[in-house]
Coordinates of C-alpha atoms in Angstrom, one line a residue:
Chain A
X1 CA 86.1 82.5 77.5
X2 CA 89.5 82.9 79.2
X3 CA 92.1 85.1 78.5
X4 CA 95.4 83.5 76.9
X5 CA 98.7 86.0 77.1
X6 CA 101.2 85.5 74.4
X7 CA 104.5 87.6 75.8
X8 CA 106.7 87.9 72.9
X9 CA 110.3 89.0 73.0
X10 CA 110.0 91.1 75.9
X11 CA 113.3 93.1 77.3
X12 CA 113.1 95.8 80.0
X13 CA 115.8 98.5 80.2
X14 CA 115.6 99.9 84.0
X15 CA 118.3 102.9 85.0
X16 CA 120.8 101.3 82.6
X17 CA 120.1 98.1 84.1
X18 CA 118.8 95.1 81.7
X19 CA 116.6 93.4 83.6
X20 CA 114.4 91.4 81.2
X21 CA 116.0 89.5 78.1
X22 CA 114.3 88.4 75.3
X23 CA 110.8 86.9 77.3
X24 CA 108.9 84.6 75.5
X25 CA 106.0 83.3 77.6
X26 CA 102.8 82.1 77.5
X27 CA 100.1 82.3 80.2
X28 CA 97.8 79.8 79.2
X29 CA 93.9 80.7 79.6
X30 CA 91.6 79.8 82.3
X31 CA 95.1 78.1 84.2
X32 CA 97.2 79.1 87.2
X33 CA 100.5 79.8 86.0
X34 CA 103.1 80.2 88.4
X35 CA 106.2 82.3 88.2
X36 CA 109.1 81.4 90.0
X37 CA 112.8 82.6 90.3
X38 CA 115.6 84.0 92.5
X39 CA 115.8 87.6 93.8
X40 CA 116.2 90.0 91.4
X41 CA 115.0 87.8 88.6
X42 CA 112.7 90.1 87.1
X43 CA 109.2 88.8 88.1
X44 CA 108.1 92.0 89.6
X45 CA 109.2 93.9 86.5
X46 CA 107.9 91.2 84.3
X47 CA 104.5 92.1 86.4
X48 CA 104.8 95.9 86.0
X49 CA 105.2 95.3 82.0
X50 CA 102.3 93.6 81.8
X51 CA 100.0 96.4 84.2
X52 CA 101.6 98.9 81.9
X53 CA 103.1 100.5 84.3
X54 CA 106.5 100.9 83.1
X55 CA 108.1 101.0 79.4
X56 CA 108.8 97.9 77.2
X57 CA 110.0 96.4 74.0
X58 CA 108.8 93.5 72.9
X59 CA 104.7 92.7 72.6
X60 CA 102.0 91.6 75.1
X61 CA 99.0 90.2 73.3
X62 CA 95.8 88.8 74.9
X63 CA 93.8 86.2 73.0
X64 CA 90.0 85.2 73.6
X65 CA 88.3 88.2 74.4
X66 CA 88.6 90.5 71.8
X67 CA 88.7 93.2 74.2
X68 CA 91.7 94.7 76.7
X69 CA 91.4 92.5 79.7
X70 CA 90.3 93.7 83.4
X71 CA 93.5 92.9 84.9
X72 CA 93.0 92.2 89.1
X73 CA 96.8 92.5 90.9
X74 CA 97.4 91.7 94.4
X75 CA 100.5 93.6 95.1
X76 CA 103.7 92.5 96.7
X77 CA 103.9 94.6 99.8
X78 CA 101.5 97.0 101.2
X79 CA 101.2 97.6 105.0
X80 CA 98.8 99.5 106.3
X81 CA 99.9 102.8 108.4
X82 CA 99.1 101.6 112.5
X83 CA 95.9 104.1 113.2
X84 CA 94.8 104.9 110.0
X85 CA 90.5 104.9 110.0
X86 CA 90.6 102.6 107.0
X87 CA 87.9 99.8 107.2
X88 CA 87.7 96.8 104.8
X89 CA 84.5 98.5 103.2
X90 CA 86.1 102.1 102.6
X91 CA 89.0 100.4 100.9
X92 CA 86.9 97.8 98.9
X93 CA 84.5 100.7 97.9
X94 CA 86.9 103.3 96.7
X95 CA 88.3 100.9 94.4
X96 CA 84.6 100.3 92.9
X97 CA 83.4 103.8 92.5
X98 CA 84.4 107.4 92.3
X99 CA 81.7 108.5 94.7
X100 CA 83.4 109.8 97.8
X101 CA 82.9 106.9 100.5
X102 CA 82.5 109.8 103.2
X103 CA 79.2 110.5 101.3
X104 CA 78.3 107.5 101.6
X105 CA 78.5 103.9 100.3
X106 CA 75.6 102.5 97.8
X107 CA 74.0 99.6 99.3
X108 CA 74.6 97.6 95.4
X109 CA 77.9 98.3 96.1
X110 CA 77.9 97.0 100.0
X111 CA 76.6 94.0 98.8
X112 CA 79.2 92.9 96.2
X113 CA 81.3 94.0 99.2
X114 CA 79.9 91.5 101.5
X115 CA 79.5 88.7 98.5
X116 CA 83.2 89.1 97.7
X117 CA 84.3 89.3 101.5
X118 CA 82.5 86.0 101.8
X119 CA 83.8 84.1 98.4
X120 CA 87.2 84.9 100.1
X121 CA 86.4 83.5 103.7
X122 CA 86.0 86.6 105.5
X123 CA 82.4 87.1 105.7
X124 CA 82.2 88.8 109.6
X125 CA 85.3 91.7 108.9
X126 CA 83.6 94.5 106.7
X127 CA 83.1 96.6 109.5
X128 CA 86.8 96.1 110.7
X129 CA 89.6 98.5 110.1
X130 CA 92.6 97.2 107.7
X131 CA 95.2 97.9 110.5
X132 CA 93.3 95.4 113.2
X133 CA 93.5 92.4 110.6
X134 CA 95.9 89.8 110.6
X135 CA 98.6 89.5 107.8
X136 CA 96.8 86.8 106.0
X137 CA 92.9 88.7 106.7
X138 CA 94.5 91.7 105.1
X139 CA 96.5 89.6 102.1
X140 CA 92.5 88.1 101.7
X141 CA 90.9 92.0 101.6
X142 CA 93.8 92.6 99.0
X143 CA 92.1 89.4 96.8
X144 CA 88.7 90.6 97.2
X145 CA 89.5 93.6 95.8
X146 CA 91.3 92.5 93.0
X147 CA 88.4 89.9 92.6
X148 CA 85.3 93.4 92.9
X149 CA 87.0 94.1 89.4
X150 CA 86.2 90.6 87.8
X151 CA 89.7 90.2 86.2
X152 CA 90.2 88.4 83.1
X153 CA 93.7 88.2 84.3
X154 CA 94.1 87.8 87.9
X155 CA 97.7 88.6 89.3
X156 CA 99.2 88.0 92.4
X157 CA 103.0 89.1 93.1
X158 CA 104.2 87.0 96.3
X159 CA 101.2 87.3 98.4
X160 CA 102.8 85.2 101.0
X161 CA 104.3 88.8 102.2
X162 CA 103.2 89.3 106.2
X163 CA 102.1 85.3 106.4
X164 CA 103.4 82.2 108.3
X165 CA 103.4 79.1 105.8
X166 CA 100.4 78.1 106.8
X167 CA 98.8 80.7 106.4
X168 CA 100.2 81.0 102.6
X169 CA 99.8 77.3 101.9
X170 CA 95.6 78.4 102.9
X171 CA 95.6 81.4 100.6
X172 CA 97.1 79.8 98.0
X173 CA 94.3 77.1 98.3
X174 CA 91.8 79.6 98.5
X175 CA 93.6 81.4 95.5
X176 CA 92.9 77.9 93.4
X177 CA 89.3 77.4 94.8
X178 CA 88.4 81.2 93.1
X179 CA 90.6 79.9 89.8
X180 CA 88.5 76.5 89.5
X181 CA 85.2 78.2 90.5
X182 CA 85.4 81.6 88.1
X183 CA 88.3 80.0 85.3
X184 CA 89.9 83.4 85.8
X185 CA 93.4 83.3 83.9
X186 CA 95.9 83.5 86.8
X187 CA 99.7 84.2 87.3
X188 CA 101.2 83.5 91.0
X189 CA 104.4 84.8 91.7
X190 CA 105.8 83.0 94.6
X191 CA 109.7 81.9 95.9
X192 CA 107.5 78.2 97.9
X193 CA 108.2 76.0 95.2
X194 CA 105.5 73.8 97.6
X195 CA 102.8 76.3 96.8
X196 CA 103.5 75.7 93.0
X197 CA 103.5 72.3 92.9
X198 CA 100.6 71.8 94.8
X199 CA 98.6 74.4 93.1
X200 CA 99.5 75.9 90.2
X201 CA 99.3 74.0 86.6
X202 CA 101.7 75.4 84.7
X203 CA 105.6 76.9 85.9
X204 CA 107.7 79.4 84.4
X205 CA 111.5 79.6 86.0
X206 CA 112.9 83.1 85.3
X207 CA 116.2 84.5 85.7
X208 CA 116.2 87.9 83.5
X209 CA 115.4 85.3 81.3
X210 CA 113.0 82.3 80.7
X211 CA 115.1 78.9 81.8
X212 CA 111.9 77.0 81.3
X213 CA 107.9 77.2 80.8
X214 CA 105.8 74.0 81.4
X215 CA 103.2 71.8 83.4
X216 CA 104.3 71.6 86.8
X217 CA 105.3 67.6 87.2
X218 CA 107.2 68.3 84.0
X219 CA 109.6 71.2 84.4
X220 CA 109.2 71.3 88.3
X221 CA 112.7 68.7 88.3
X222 CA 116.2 69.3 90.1
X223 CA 117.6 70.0 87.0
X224 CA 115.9 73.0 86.0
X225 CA 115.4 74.3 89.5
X226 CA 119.5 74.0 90.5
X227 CA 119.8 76.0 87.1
X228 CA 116.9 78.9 88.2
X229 CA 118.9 78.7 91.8
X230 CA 121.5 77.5 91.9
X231 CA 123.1 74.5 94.2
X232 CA 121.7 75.7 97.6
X233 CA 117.9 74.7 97.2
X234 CA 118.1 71.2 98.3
X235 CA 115.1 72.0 101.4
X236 CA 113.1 73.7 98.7
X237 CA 113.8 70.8 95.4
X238 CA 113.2 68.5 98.6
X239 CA 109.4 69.9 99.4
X240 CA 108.4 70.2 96.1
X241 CA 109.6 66.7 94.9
X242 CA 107.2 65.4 97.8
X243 CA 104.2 67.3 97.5
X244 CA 104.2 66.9 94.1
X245 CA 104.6 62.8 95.0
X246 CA 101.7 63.5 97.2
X247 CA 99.7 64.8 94.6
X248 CA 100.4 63.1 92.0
X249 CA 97.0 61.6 90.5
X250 CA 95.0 64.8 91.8
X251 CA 95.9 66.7 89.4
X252 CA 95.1 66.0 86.0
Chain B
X1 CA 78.1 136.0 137.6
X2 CA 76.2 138.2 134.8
X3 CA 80.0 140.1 134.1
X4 CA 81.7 137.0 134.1
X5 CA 78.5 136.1 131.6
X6 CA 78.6 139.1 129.4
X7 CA 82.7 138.7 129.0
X8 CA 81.6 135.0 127.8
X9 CA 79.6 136.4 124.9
X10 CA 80.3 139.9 124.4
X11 CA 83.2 139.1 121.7
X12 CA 80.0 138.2 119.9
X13 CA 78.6 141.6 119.5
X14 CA 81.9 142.5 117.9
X15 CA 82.0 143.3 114.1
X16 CA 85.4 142.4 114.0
X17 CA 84.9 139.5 116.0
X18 CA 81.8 138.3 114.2
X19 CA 84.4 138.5 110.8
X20 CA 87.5 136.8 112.6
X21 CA 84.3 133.8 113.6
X22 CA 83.4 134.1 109.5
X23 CA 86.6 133.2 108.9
X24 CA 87.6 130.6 110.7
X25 CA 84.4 128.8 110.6
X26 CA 85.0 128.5 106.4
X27 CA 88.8 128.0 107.0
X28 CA 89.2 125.7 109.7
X29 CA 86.6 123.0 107.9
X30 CA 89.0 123.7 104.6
X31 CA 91.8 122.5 106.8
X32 CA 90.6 119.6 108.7
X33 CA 89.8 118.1 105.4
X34 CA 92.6 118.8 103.7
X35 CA 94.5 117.5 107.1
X36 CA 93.2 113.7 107.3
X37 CA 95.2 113.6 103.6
X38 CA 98.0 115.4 105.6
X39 CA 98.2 112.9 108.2
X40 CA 97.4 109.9 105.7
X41 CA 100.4 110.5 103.4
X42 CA 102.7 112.3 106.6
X43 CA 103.0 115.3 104.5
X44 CA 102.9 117.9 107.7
X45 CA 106.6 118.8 107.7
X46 CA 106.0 119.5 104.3
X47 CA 103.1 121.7 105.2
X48 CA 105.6 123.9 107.2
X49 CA 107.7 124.1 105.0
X50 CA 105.7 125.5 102.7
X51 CA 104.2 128.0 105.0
X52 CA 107.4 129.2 105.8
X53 CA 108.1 130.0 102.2
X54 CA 105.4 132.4 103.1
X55 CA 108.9 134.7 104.0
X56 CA 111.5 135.0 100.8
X57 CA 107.3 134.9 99.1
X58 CA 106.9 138.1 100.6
X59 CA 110.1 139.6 100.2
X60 CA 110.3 139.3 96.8
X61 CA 106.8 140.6 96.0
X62 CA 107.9 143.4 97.5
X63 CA 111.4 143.2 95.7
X64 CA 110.0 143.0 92.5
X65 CA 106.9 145.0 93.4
X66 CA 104.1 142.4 93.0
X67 CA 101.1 141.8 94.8
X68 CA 102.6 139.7 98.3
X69 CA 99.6 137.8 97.8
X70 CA 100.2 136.6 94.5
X71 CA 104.0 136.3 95.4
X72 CA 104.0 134.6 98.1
X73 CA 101.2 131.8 96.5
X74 CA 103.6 131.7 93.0
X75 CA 106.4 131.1 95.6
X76 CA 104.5 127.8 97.4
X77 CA 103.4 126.6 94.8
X78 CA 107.2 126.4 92.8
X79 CA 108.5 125.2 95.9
X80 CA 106.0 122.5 96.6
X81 CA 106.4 122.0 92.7
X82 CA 110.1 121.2 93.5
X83 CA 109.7 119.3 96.4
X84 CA 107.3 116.7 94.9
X85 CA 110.0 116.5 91.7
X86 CA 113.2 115.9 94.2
X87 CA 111.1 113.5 96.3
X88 CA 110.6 112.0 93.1
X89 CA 114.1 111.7 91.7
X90 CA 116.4 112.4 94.6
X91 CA 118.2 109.5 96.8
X92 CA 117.6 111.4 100.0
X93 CA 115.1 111.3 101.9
X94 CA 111.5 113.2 101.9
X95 CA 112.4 114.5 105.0
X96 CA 116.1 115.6 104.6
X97 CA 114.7 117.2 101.4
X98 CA 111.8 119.1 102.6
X99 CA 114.5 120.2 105.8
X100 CA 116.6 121.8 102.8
X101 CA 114.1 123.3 101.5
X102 CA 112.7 125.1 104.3
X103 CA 116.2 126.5 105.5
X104 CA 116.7 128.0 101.9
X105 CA 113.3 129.5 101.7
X106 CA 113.4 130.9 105.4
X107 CA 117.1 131.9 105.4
X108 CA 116.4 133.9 101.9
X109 CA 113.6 135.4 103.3
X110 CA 115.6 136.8 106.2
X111 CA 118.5 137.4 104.5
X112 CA 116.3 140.0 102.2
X113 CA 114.5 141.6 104.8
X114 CA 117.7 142.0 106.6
X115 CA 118.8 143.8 104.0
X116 CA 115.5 146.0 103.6
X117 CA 114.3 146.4 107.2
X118 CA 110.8 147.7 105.9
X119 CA 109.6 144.4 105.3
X120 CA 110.4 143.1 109.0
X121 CA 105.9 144.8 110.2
X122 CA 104.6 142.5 106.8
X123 CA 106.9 139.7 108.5
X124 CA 105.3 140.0 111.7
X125 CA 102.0 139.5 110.0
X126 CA 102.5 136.9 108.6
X127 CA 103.9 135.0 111.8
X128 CA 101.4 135.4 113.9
X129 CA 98.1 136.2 111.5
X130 CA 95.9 139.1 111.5
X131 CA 92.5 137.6 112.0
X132 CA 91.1 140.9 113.5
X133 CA 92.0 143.0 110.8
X134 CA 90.3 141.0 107.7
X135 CA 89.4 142.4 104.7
X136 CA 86.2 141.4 102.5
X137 CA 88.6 140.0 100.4
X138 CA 90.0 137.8 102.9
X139 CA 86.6 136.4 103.7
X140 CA 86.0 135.7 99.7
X141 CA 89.4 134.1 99.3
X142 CA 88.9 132.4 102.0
X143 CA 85.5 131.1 101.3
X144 CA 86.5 130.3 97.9
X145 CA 89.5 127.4 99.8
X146 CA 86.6 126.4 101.6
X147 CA 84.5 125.2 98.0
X148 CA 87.3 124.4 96.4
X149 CA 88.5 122.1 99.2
X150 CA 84.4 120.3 99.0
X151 CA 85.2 120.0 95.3
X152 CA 88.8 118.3 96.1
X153 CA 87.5 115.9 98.4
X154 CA 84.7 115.0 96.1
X155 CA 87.0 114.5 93.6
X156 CA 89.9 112.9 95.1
X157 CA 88.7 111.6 98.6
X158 CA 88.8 107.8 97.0
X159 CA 91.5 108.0 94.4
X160 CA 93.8 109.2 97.8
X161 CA 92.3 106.7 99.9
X162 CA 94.0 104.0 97.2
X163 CA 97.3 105.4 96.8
X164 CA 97.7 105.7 100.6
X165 CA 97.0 102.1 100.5
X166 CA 99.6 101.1 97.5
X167 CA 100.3 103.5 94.7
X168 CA 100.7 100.7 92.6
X169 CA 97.6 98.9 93.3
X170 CA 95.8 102.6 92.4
X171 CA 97.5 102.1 89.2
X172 CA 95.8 99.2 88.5
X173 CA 92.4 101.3 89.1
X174 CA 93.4 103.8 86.4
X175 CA 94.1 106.1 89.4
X176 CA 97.4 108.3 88.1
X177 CA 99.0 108.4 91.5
X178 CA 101.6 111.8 90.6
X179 CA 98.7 113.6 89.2
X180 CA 96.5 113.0 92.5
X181 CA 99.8 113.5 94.6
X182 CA 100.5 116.6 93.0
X183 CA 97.2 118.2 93.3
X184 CA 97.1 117.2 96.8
X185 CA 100.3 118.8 97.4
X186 CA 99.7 122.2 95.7
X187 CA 96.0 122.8 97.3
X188 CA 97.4 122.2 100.8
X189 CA 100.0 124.7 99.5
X190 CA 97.1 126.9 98.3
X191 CA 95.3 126.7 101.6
X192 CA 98.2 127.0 103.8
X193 CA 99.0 130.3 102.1
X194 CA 95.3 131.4 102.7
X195 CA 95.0 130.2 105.9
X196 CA 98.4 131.9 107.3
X197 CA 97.0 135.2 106.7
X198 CA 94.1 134.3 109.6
X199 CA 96.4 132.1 111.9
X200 CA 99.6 132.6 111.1
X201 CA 102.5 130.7 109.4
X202 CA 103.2 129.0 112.7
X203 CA 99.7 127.3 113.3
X204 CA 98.2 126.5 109.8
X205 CA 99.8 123.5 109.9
X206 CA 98.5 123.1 113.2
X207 CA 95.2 123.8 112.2
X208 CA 95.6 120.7 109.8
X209 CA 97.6 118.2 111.2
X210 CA 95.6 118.6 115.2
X211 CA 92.4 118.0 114.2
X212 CA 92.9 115.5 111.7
X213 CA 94.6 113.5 114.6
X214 CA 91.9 114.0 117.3
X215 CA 89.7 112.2 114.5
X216 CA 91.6 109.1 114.1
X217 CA 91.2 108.9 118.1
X218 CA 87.5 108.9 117.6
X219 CA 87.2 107.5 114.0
X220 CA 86.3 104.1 113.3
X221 CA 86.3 104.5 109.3
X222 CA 87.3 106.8 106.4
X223 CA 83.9 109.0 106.7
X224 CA 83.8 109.3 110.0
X225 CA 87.6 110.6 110.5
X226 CA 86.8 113.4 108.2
X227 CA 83.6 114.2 109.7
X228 CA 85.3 114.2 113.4
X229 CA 88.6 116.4 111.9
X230 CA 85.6 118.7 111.3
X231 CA 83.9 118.8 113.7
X232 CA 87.0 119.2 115.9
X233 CA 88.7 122.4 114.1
X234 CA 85.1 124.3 114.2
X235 CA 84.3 123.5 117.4
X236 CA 87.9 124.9 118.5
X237 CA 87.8 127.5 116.6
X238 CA 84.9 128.6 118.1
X239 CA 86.6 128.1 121.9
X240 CA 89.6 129.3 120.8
X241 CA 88.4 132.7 119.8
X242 CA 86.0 133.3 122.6
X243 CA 89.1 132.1 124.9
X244 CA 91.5 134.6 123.1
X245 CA 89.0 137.3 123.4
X246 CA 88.6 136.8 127.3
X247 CA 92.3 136.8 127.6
X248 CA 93.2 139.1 125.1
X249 CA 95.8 136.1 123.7
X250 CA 96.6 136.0 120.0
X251 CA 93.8 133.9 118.4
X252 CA 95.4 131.8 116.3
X253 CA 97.6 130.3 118.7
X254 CA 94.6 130.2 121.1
X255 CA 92.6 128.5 118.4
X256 CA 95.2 125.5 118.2
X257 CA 95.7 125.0 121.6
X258 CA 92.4 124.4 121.9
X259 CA 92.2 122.0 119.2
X260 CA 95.5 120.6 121.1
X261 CA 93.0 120.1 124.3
X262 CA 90.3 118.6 122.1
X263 CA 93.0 115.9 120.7
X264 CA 94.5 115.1 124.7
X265 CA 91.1 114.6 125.5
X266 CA 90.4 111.9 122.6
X267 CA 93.2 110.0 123.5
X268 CA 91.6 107.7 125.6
X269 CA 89.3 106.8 122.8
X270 CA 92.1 105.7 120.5
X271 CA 91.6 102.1 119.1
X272 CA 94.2 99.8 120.0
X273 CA 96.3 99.1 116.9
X274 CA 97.8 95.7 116.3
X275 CA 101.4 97.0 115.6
X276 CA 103.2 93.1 114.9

């Protein structure tokens, strides 16, 4: 059973600032819901709200479980100090258990290690330290991790940070392979309206406040998106009007 | 050759020496570990600076006639307190902060033993360290760092490891990132005010940040730079001693340069770090 958020009249006071208004949203369960909107829009804080890790009014409620969810969060930026002694398994591990990875890691938990490296295409770099990877190997360790805690919710706040667009269009892909194969709700936040259209299901456009919530070929149209950005996204209304073209029939 | 021999090993037969090798074997392992943290979250200025509170700390136990021990550790521990709540809340930076910091808790320091030139001999002390003069108490207190830092790293080796990686991505782990900050923060402060009274204000950070460097030279994960950071402060400790008994040099300045020779010589052995 998949996890169904109901976001109900959320607003977000930061430093005087109002940054969320009035957020009604639904992230439908078992779909990949993308989040899209300008800078400053509120998606990260809309993120935090939901990991709890700032102060709200409104309500979050989860439907389907009847349980709290196990949230998995790939965050926005995180670079990795040059030189640090960090390898792939000491960073997947010391998310999975309190046992000090200098005394060791358990082989059950080297194993999920090595299943989860390989469910996200990087079967070969367990051994390798974080700082050696490339931007999109590292964006991948930072899936599997959120993946080693078998999220009800999985969230991923612009994980195109540190990749070319290839590279993002593939982890994206890779994002919606995991989705189809494990029905894992999922919320992608994500400025390539490209990505969306070819992968997610469902769009939300925010701008402090929700502008519009929908399946992708319906609310993914120049109207709403010159109102979420205003006149200078002709490139970006351009891609997305032909991938969606392109896809139009494989998606149901 | 058998003189040259004997002076090799005769600071072994020493009491004293035998105490000053006590100690550093159960400090310098204290801060290596402590160190790869030190290094991880670049916390070594801060490290000074708390050492150096070691001076208005001393000067005001003996103002207000208190224990310097207990003093000078009250003293570190508020200002590390108020470091970690600036860093928090201030616009400037970490850096600019701690540098504040540091001036107000030397310069107050100075300023009082200025005034009362008494205190200038417990000054010198704590400068330089007086490893060859330890009490039973000093090995205790000492050894007591030493557990409590195996305890720390059981306890917080992994949740560290996370929020050096992305505090908010420890969040997610139900890791509460100022808690495990904080304790970092005030056991290094503990340790740096135990470890001064061996080495000296000027080379416990030293004794921290050196080793812990060597090891990510020779580490290729998160075990194996804390085993190396070590293995790397014993092992100079133990040169450093013997060298400072041979040339009668203070030991814990001799103790560090040694580890400083250790880390030159794992340079080579440094992965190459893909920096784009």
């Amino acid at each position: 059973m998949s996890v169904t958020v109901h976001i109900d009249n959320l607003n977000v006071t930061l430093g005087g600032r109002r940054i969320l208004e009035d957020v009604s949203l639904t992230l439908n369960g078992g779909e990949l819901n993308a989040l899209i909107g300008p800078n400053g829009a509120g998606k990260t804080t809309l993120i935090h709200s939901l990991l709890g890790f700032i102060p709200y009014q409104g309500q979050i409620k989860y439907e389907g479980l009847g349980r709290t969810p196990r949230i998995g969060y790939v965050p926005q930026k995180t670079t990795i100090e040059p030189g640090a002694p960090l390898t792939a398994t000491d960073f997947l591990a010391s998310g999975l258990s309190r046992r000090p990875v200098w005394s060791g890691v358990k082989s059950q938990a080297r194993d999920a290690i090595v299943e989860v490296l390989a469910d996200v295409g990087i079967p070969t770099l367990a051994r390798n330290r974080l700082d050696s990877l490339s931007g999109g190997e590292f964006q991948r360790v930072l899936l599997a991790q959120a993946l080693l805690r078998k999220p009800d919710l999985l969230i991923l706040d612009e994980p195109n940070t540190g990749m070319d667009i290839t590279g993002h269009q593939l982890f994206c892909a890779l994002v919606e392979k995991i989705h189809r194969e494990h029905g894992t709700t999922t919320l992608l936040i994500t400025h390539d309206l490209g990505v969306v259209a070819d992968h997610a299901r469902r769009a939300i456009g925010l701008n402090s406040r929700v502008l519009f919530e929908g399946p992708v070929p319906e609310v993914l149209s120049e109207e709403h998106l010159i109102q979420l950005f205003g006149p200078h996204t002709h490139g970006m209304k351009a891609t997305a009007r032909v991938r969606r073209h392109n896809n139009a029939g494989a998606k149901p | 050759m058998n003189e040259f021999f004997s002076s090799l090993t005769g600071w072994a037969s020493q009491p004293f020496m035998l105490r000053a090798l006590l100690a550093l074997v159960l400090l310098a392992p204290a801060c290596a570990a402590l160190g790869v943290h030190v290094v991880s979250f670049r916390m070594a200025f801060f490290s000074d600076a708390i050492s150096h509170s070691v001076f208005t700390g001393i000067a005001l136990g003996l103002l207000l006639s208190l224990d310097v021990r207990i003093s000078t550790l009250l003293f570190g521990l508020a200002l590390g307190i108020v470091l970690i709540q600036l860093g928090r809340h201030s616009s400037l930076s970490r850096d600019a902060l701690i540098a504040v910091l540091l001036a107000i808790a030397m310069s107050l320091g100075i300023v009082i033993v200025s005034v009362r030139k008494g205190l200038v001999q417990q000054f010198q002390a704590a400068l330089y360290g007086d490893i060859l003069t330890l009490t039973s108490l000093d090995i205790a207190l000492t050894a007591i760092v030493l557990v409590g830092t195996v305890v720390f790293e059981i306890v917080a080796f992994n949740r560290l490891l996370l929020i050096s990686t992305s505090e908010a991505l420890a969040r997610t782990h139900g890791i509460r990132a100022k808690v495990w900050e904080t304790s970092l923060t005030l056991w290094v402060a503990v340790v740096a005010l135990v470890g001064l009274r061996l080495v000296g204000l000027l080379m416990v950070t030293s004794l921290m940040v050196v080793p812990a460097a060597a090891a990510r030279n020779l580490a290729r994960n998160a075990s194996g730079a804390l085993a190396w950071s070590v293995v790397i402060a014993l092992v100079a400790s133990v040169i450093g001693l013997a060298a400072s008994w041979m040339l009668d040099s203070a030991t814990g300045a001799t103790v560090v340069l040694a580890a400083a020779v250790l880390f030159l010589a794992t340079l080579p052995f440094g992965p190459r770090v893909r920096r784009s």
